[in-house]
Amino acid sequence: MDPETGTITQERKDSIQYSMESVFERVDKLDAIADDLVNSLSPSKPLLNSWPGRENTSYMAGFYGNTFYGVVIGLAFSGLLALVIYIASLMKGVV
């Protein structure tokens, strides 16, 4: 190997050269897929197969989903607490 020119071997007439363009295209495609996989971890990054302008879709879906479940669990807890208070007031004279 010649470090000044970057050649590894001498060119010979009996050797065959292959085009690496198809390999580079596949590597670029895999690189885009790997970047999309990393971007899927962030709610503010666009995904590869999504429409433009949908960068914060998963953030908003998480916000609304968590709000819904918070309200449902809060109402269930409040209803259970009201039931316990009502039963305690009914048993006030019995105990």
PDB file of C-alpha atoms in Angstrom:
ATOM      1  CA  MET A   1       0.000   0.000   0.000  1.00  0.00           C
ATOM      2  CA  ASP A   2       1.262   3.416  -0.934  1.00  0.00           C
ATOM      3  CA  PRO A   3       0.146   5.954   1.711  1.00  0.00           C
ATOM      4  CA  GLU A   4       0.898   8.962  -0.492  1.00  0.00           C
ATOM      5  CA  THR A   5      -1.382   7.996  -3.363  1.00  0.00           C
ATOM      6  CA  GLY A   6      -3.826   5.793  -1.456  1.00  0.00           C
ATOM      7  CA  THR A   7      -3.422   2.855  -3.832  1.00  0.00           C
ATOM      8  CA  ILE A   8      -3.489  -0.593  -2.367  1.00  0.00           C
ATOM      9  CA  THR A   9      -2.182  -2.589  -5.304  1.00  0.00           C
ATOM     10  CA  GLN A  10      -1.046  -2.012  -8.835  1.00  0.00           C
ATOM     11  CA  GLU A  11      -3.625  -2.115 -11.592  1.00  0.00           C
ATOM     12  CA  ARG A  12      -3.513  -5.281 -13.635  1.00  0.00           C
ATOM     13  CA  LYS A  13      -5.186  -6.155 -16.905  1.00  0.00           C
ATOM     14  CA  ASP A  14      -6.435  -9.521 -15.664  1.00  0.00           C
ATOM     15  CA  SER A  15      -8.293  -8.077 -12.651  1.00  0.00           C
ATOM     16  CA  ILE A  16     -11.986  -7.198 -12.752  1.00  0.00           C
ATOM     17  CA  GLN A  17     -13.434  -3.979 -11.380  1.00  0.00           C
ATOM     18  CA  TYR A  18     -16.906  -3.990  -9.904  1.00  0.00           C
ATOM     19  CA  SER A  19     -19.142  -0.993  -9.608  1.00  0.00           C
ATOM     20  CA  MET A  20     -19.975  -0.264  -5.988  1.00  0.00           C
ATOM     21  CA  GLU A  21     -22.799   2.144  -6.882  1.00  0.00           C
ATOM     22  CA  SER A  22     -25.581  -0.360  -6.143  1.00  0.00           C
ATOM     23  CA  VAL A  23     -23.980  -1.190  -2.799  1.00  0.00           C
ATOM     24  CA  PHE A  24     -23.696   2.511  -1.937  1.00  0.00           C
ATOM     25  CA  GLU A  25     -27.389   3.021  -2.803  1.00  0.00           C
ATOM     26  CA  ARG A  26     -28.390   0.198  -0.469  1.00  0.00           C
ATOM     27  CA  VAL A  27     -26.144   1.523   2.298  1.00  0.00           C
ATOM     28  CA  ASP A  28     -27.697   4.984   1.899  1.00  0.00           C
ATOM     29  CA  LYS A  29     -31.176   3.435   2.113  1.00  0.00           C
ATOM     30  CA  LEU A  30     -30.216   1.522   5.273  1.00  0.00           C
ATOM     31  CA  ASP A  31     -28.713   4.708   6.705  1.00  0.00           C
ATOM     32  CA  ALA A  32     -32.015   6.537   6.145  1.00  0.00           C
ATOM     33  CA  ILE A  33     -33.901   3.681   7.841  1.00  0.00           C
ATOM     34  CA  ALA A  34     -31.488   3.743  10.797  1.00  0.00           C
ATOM     35  CA  ASP A  35     -31.943   7.518  11.136  1.00  0.00           C
ATOM     36  CA  ASP A  36     -35.722   7.003  11.042  1.00  0.00           C
ATOM     37  CA  LEU A  37     -35.443   4.436  13.825  1.00  0.00           C
ATOM     38  CA  VAL A  38     -33.500   6.913  15.967  1.00  0.00           C
ATOM     39  CA  ASN A  39     -35.991   9.690  15.100  1.00  0.00           C
ATOM     40  CA  SER A  40     -38.881   7.484  16.244  1.00  0.00           C
ATOM     41  CA  LEU A  41     -37.606   7.859  19.811  1.00  0.00           C
ATOM     42  CA  SER A  42     -38.175  11.627  19.744  1.00  0.00           C
ATOM     43  CA  PRO A  43     -41.752  12.963  19.515  1.00  0.00           C
ATOM     44  CA  SER A  44     -40.646  16.137  17.715  1.00  0.00           C
ATOM     45  CA  LYS A  45     -38.727  14.537  14.828  1.00  0.00           C
ATOM     46  CA  PRO A  46     -40.403  13.652  11.500  1.00  0.00           C
ATOM     47  CA  LEU A  47     -40.680  10.003  10.504  1.00  0.00           C
ATOM     48  CA  LEU A  48     -39.608   8.630   7.125  1.00  0.00           C
ATOM     49  CA  ASN A  49     -43.049   7.580   5.833  1.00  0.00           C
ATOM     50  CA  SER A  50     -45.171  10.312   7.421  1.00  0.00           C
ATOM     51  CA  TRP A  51     -46.821  13.274   5.758  1.00  0.00           C
ATOM     52  CA  PRO A  52     -45.142  16.676   6.097  1.00  0.00           C
ATOM     53  CA  GLY A  53     -46.162  18.724   9.129  1.00  0.00           C
ATOM     54  CA  ARG A  54     -46.733  15.758  11.450  1.00  0.00           C
ATOM     55  CA  GLU A  55     -43.643  16.204  13.577  1.00  0.00           C
ATOM     56  CA  ASN A  56     -45.490  16.577  16.896  1.00  0.00           C
ATOM     57  CA  THR A  57     -48.201  13.977  16.295  1.00  0.00           C
ATOM     58  CA  SER A  58     -46.914  11.449  18.813  1.00  0.00           C
ATOM     59  CA  TYR A  59     -46.370  14.227  21.374  1.00  0.00           C
ATOM     60  CA  MET A  60     -49.970  15.420  21.044  1.00  0.00           C
ATOM     61  CA  ALA A  61     -51.323  11.851  21.046  1.00  0.00           C
ATOM     62  CA  GLY A  62     -49.426  11.152  24.254  1.00  0.00           C
ATOM     63  CA  PHE A  63     -50.718  14.362  25.814  1.00  0.00           C
ATOM     64  CA  TYR A  64     -54.370  13.642  24.966  1.00  0.00           C
ATOM     65  CA  GLY A  65     -54.082   9.962  25.879  1.00  0.00           C
ATOM     66  CA  ASN A  66     -52.543  10.709  29.264  1.00  0.00           C
ATOM     67  CA  THR A  67     -55.120  13.443  29.898  1.00  0.00           C
ATOM     68  CA  PHE A  68     -57.963  11.019  29.147  1.00  0.00           C
ATOM     69  CA  TYR A  69     -56.590   8.311  31.422  1.00  0.00           C
ATOM     70  CA  GLY A  70     -55.878  10.864  34.148  1.00  0.00           C
ATOM     71  CA  VAL A  71     -59.479  12.099  34.072  1.00  0.00           C
ATOM     72  CA  VAL A  72     -60.887   8.548  34.075  1.00  0.00           C
ATOM     73  CA  ILE A  73     -58.708   7.420  36.994  1.00  0.00           C
ATOM     74  CA  GLY A  74     -59.404  10.672  38.872  1.00  0.00           C
ATOM     75  CA  LEU A  75     -63.166  10.257  38.449  1.00  0.00           C
ATOM     76  CA  ALA A  76     -62.990   6.606  39.520  1.00  0.00           C
ATOM     77  CA  PHE A  77     -60.992   7.540  42.624  1.00  0.00           C
ATOM     78  CA  SER A  78     -63.374  10.415  43.438  1.00  0.00           C
ATOM     79  CA  GLY A  79     -66.391   8.130  43.002  1.00  0.00           C
ATOM     80  CA  LEU A  80     -64.855   5.500  45.263  1.00  0.00           C
ATOM     81  CA  LEU A  81     -64.030   8.148  47.872  1.00  0.00           C
ATOM     82  CA  ALA A  82     -67.598   9.522  47.702  1.00  0.00           C
ATOM     83  CA  LEU A  83     -68.958   5.983  48.141  1.00  0.00           C
ATOM     84  CA  VAL A  84     -66.752   5.390  51.200  1.00  0.00           C
ATOM     85  CA  ILE A  85     -67.825   8.717  52.730  1.00  0.00           C
ATOM     86  CA  TYR A  86     -71.506   7.916  52.043  1.00  0.00           C
ATOM     87  CA  ILE A  87     -71.229   4.441  53.607  1.00  0.00           C
ATOM     88  CA  ALA A  88     -69.367   5.922  56.598  1.00  0.00           C
ATOM     89  CA  SER A  89     -72.176   8.475  57.096  1.00  0.00           C
ATOM     90  CA  LEU A  90     -74.805   5.698  56.946  1.00  0.00           C
ATOM     91  CA  MET A  91     -72.939   3.632  59.535  1.00  0.00           C
ATOM     92  CA  LYS A  92     -72.443   6.601  61.874  1.00  0.00           C
ATOM     93  CA  GLY A  93     -75.365   5.656  64.095  1.00  0.00           C
ATOM     94  CA  VAL A  94     -74.772   1.876  63.905  1.00  0.00           C
ATOM     95  CA  VAL A  95     -71.214   1.747  65.181  1.00  0.00           C
TER      96      VAL A  95
END
